[in-house]
Tab-separated table of C-alpha atoms in Angstrom:
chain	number	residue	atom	x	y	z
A	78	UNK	CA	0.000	0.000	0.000
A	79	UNK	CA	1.339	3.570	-1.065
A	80	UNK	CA	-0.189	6.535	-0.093
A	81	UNK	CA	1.039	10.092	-1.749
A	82	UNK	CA	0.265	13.412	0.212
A	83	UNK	CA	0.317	16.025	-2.212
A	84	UNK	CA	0.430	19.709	-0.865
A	85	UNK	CA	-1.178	22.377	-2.835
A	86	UNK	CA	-2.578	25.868	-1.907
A	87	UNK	CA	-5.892	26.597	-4.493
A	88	UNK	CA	-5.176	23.595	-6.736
A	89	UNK	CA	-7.561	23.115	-9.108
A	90	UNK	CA	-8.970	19.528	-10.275
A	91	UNK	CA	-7.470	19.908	-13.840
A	92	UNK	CA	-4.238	20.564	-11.949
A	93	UNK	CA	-4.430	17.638	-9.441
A	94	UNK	CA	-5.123	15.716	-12.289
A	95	UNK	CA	-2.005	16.829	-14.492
A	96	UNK	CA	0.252	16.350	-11.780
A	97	UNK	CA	-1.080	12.610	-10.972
A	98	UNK	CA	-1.636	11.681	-14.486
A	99	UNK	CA	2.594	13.126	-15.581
A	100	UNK	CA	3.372	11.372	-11.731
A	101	UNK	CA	1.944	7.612	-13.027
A	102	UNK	CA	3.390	7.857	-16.478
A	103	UNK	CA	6.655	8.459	-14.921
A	104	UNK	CA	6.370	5.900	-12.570
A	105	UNK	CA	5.451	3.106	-15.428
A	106	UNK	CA	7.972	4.249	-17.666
A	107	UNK	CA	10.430	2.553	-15.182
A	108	UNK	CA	9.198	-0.705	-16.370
A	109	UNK	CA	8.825	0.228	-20.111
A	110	UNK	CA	5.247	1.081	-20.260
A	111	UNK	CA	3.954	3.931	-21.554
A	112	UNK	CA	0.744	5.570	-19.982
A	113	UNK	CA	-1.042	7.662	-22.621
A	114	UNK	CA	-2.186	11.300	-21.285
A	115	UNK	CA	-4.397	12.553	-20.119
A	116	UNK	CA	-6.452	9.412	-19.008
A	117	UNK	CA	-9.712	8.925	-20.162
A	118	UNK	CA	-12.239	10.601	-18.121
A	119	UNK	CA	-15.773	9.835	-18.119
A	120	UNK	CA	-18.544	10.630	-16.134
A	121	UNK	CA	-20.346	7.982	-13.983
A	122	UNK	CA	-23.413	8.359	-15.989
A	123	UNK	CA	-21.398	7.888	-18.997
A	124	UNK	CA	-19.867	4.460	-17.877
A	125	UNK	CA	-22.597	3.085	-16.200
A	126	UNK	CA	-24.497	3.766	-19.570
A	127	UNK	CA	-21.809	2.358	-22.387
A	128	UNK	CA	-20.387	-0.131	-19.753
A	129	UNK	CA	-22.743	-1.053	-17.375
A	130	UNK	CA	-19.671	-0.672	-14.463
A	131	UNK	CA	-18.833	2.129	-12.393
A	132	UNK	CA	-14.771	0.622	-13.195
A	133	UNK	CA	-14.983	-0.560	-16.814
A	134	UNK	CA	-12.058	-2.550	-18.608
A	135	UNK	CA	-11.301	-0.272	-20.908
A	136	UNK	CA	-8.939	-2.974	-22.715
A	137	UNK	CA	-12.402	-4.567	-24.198
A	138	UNK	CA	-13.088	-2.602	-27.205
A	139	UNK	CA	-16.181	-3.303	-29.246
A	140	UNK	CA	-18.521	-4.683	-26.804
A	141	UNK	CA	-20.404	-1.493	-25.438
A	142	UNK	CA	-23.929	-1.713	-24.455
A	143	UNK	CA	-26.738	-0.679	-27.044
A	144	UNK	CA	-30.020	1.142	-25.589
A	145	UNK	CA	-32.574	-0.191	-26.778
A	146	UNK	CA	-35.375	1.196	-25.314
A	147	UNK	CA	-36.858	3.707	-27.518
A	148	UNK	CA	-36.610	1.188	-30.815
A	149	UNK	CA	-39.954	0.428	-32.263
A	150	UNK	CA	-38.940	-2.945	-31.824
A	151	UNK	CA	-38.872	-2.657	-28.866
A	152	UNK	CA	-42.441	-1.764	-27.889
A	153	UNK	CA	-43.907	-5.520	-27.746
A	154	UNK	CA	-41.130	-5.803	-24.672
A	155	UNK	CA	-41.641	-2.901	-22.951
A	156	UNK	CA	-45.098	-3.729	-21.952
A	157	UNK	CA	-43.927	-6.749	-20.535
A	158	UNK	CA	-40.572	-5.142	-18.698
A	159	UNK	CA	-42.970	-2.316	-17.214
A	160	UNK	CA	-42.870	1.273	-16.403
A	161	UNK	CA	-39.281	2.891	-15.606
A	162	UNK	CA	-37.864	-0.442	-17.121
A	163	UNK	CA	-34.854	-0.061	-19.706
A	164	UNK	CA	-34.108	-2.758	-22.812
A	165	UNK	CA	-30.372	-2.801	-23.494
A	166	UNK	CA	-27.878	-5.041	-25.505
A	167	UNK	CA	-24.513	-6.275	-26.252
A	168	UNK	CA	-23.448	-6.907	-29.436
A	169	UNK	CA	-21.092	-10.048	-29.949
A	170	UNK	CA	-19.233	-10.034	-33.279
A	171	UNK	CA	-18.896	-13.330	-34.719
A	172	UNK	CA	-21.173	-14.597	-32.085
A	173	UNK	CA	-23.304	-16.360	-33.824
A	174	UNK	CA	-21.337	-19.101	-33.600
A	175	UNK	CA	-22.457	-19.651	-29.773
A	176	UNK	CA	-24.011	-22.740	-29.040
A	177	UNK	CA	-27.534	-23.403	-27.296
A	178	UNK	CA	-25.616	-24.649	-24.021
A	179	UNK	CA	-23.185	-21.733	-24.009
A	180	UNK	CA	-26.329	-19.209	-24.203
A	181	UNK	CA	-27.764	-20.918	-21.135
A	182	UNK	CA	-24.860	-20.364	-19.352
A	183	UNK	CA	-24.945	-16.781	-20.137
A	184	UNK	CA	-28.238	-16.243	-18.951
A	185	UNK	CA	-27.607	-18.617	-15.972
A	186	UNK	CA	-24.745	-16.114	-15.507
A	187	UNK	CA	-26.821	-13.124	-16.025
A	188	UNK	CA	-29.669	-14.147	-13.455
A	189	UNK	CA	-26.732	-14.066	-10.456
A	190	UNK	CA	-26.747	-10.319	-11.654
A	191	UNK	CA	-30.341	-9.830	-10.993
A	192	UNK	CA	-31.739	-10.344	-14.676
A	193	UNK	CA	-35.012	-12.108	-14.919
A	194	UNK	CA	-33.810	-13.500	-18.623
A	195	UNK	CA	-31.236	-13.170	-20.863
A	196	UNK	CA	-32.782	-12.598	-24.434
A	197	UNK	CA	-30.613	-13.198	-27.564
A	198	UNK	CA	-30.716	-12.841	-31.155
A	199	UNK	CA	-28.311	-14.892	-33.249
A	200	UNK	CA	-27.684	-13.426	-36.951
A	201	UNK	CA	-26.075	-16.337	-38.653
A	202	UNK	CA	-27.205	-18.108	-41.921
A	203	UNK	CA	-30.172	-17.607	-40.515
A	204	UNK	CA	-32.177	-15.600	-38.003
A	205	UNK	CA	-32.459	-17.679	-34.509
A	206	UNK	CA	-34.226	-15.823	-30.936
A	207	UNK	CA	-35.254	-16.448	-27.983
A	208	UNK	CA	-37.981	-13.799	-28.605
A	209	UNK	CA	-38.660	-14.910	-32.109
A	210	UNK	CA	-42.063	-17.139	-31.508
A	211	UNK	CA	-43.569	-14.140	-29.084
A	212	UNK	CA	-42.262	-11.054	-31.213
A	213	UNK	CA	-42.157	-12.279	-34.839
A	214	UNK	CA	-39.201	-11.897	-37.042
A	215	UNK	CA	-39.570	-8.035	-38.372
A	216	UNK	CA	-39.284	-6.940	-34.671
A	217	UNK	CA	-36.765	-9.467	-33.605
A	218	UNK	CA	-34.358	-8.064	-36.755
A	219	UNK	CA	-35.549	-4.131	-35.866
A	220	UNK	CA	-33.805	-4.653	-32.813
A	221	UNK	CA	-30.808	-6.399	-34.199
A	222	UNK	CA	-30.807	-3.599	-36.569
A	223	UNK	CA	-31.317	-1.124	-33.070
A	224	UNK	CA	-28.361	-2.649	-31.384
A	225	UNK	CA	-26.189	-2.125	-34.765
A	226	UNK	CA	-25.313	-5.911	-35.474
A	227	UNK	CA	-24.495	-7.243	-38.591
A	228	UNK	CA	-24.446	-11.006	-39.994
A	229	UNK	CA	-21.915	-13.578	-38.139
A	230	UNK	CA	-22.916	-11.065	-34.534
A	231	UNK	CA	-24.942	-12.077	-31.356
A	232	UNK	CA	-27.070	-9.954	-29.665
A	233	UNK	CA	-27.867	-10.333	-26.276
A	234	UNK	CA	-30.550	-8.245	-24.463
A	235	UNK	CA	-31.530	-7.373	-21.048
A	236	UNK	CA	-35.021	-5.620	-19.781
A	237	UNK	CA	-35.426	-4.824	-16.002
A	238	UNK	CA	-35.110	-1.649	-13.958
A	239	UNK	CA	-31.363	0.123	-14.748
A	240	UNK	CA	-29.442	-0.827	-12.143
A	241	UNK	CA	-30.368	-4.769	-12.876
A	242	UNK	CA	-29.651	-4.163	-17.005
A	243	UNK	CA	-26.260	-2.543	-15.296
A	244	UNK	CA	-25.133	-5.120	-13.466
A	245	UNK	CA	-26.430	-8.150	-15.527
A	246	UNK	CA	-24.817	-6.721	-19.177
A	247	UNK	CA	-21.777	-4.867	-17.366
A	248	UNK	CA	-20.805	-8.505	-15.720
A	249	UNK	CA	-21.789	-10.333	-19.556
A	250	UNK	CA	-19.476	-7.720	-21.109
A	251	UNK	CA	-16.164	-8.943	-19.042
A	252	UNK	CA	-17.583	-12.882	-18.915
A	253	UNK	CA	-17.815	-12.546	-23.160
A	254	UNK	CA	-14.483	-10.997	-23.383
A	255	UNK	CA	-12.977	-13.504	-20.888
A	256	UNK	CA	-14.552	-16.339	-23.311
A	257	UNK	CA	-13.417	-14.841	-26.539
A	258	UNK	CA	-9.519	-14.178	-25.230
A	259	UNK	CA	-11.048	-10.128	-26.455
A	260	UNK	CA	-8.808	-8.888	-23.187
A	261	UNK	CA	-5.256	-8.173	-24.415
């Protein structure tokens, strides 16, 4: 454990932030790494709405969380998730390739985080749901088409209150990119 006391009369956070941000990158460059700067700074609305974490791993590019609330798809589901209720997603690229058992063990994973069900949309050869026998195909693919996937891509969804979507995608985005060696 290290603690630095730094001593500054006015400082402002810009300032504090310099001097932390130049005293890290010094620090690393001791063992050959190089720290760009300034590091990213987001606010915690920002992260909890593109990662679904409050301390996202920001070495997983590509798998942000899509909202997919206000799609027109996504009316048939909203009645069902209820009022104040969000519909998000992940896109997987080159999911499609997931088997039926690993998608149960996804949602199995994503109930620990509070979610009710994992929903998922599969865009290989052909078009494969869990929501395709309730919603149809034309809103299953308007929310592929919401959530920006493409053919060869998975798409799995979450519907509950925020914090639950949160939690349950935020912990799916690091299992995925723990599964798919995305984490360099």
């Amino acid at each position: 454990f290290t603690q630095l006391d730094v001593e500054m009369s006015f400082a402002t956070l810009d300032q504090i932030y310099t001097l932390i941000e130049g005293l890290f990158a010094s620090v690393f460059k001791l063992i050959d790494v190089n720290l760009p700067v300034p590091f990213p700074r987001f606010t915690f609305a920002e992260v909890m709405s593109r990662f679904g974490s409050d301390k996202p791993d920001l070495r997983i590019t590509g798998l942000e969380l899509q909202d997919l609330t206000r799609s027109l798809a996504a009316e048939a589901l909203a009645v069902r998730l209820g009022a104040g209720s969000q519909l998000k997603g992940l896109v997987v690229q080159g999911g499609a390739k997931f088997s039926r058992k690993t998608l149960d063990e996804l949602q199995e994973f994503a109930k620990r985080y509070g979610a009710t069900a994992l929903y998922w949309i599969k865009l290989g050869d052909e078009l494969s749901s869990s929501l395709l026998k309730a919603h149809g195909q034309d809103a299953v693919e308007g929310l592929a088409d919401a959530a920006g996937a493409s053919k060869g891509d998975l798409v799995l969804i979450v519907g509950s209150k925020p914090k639950i979507v949160a939690a349950s995608l935020g912990a799916l985005r690091n299992e995925v990119a723990k599964r798919e060696n995305l984490i360099p």
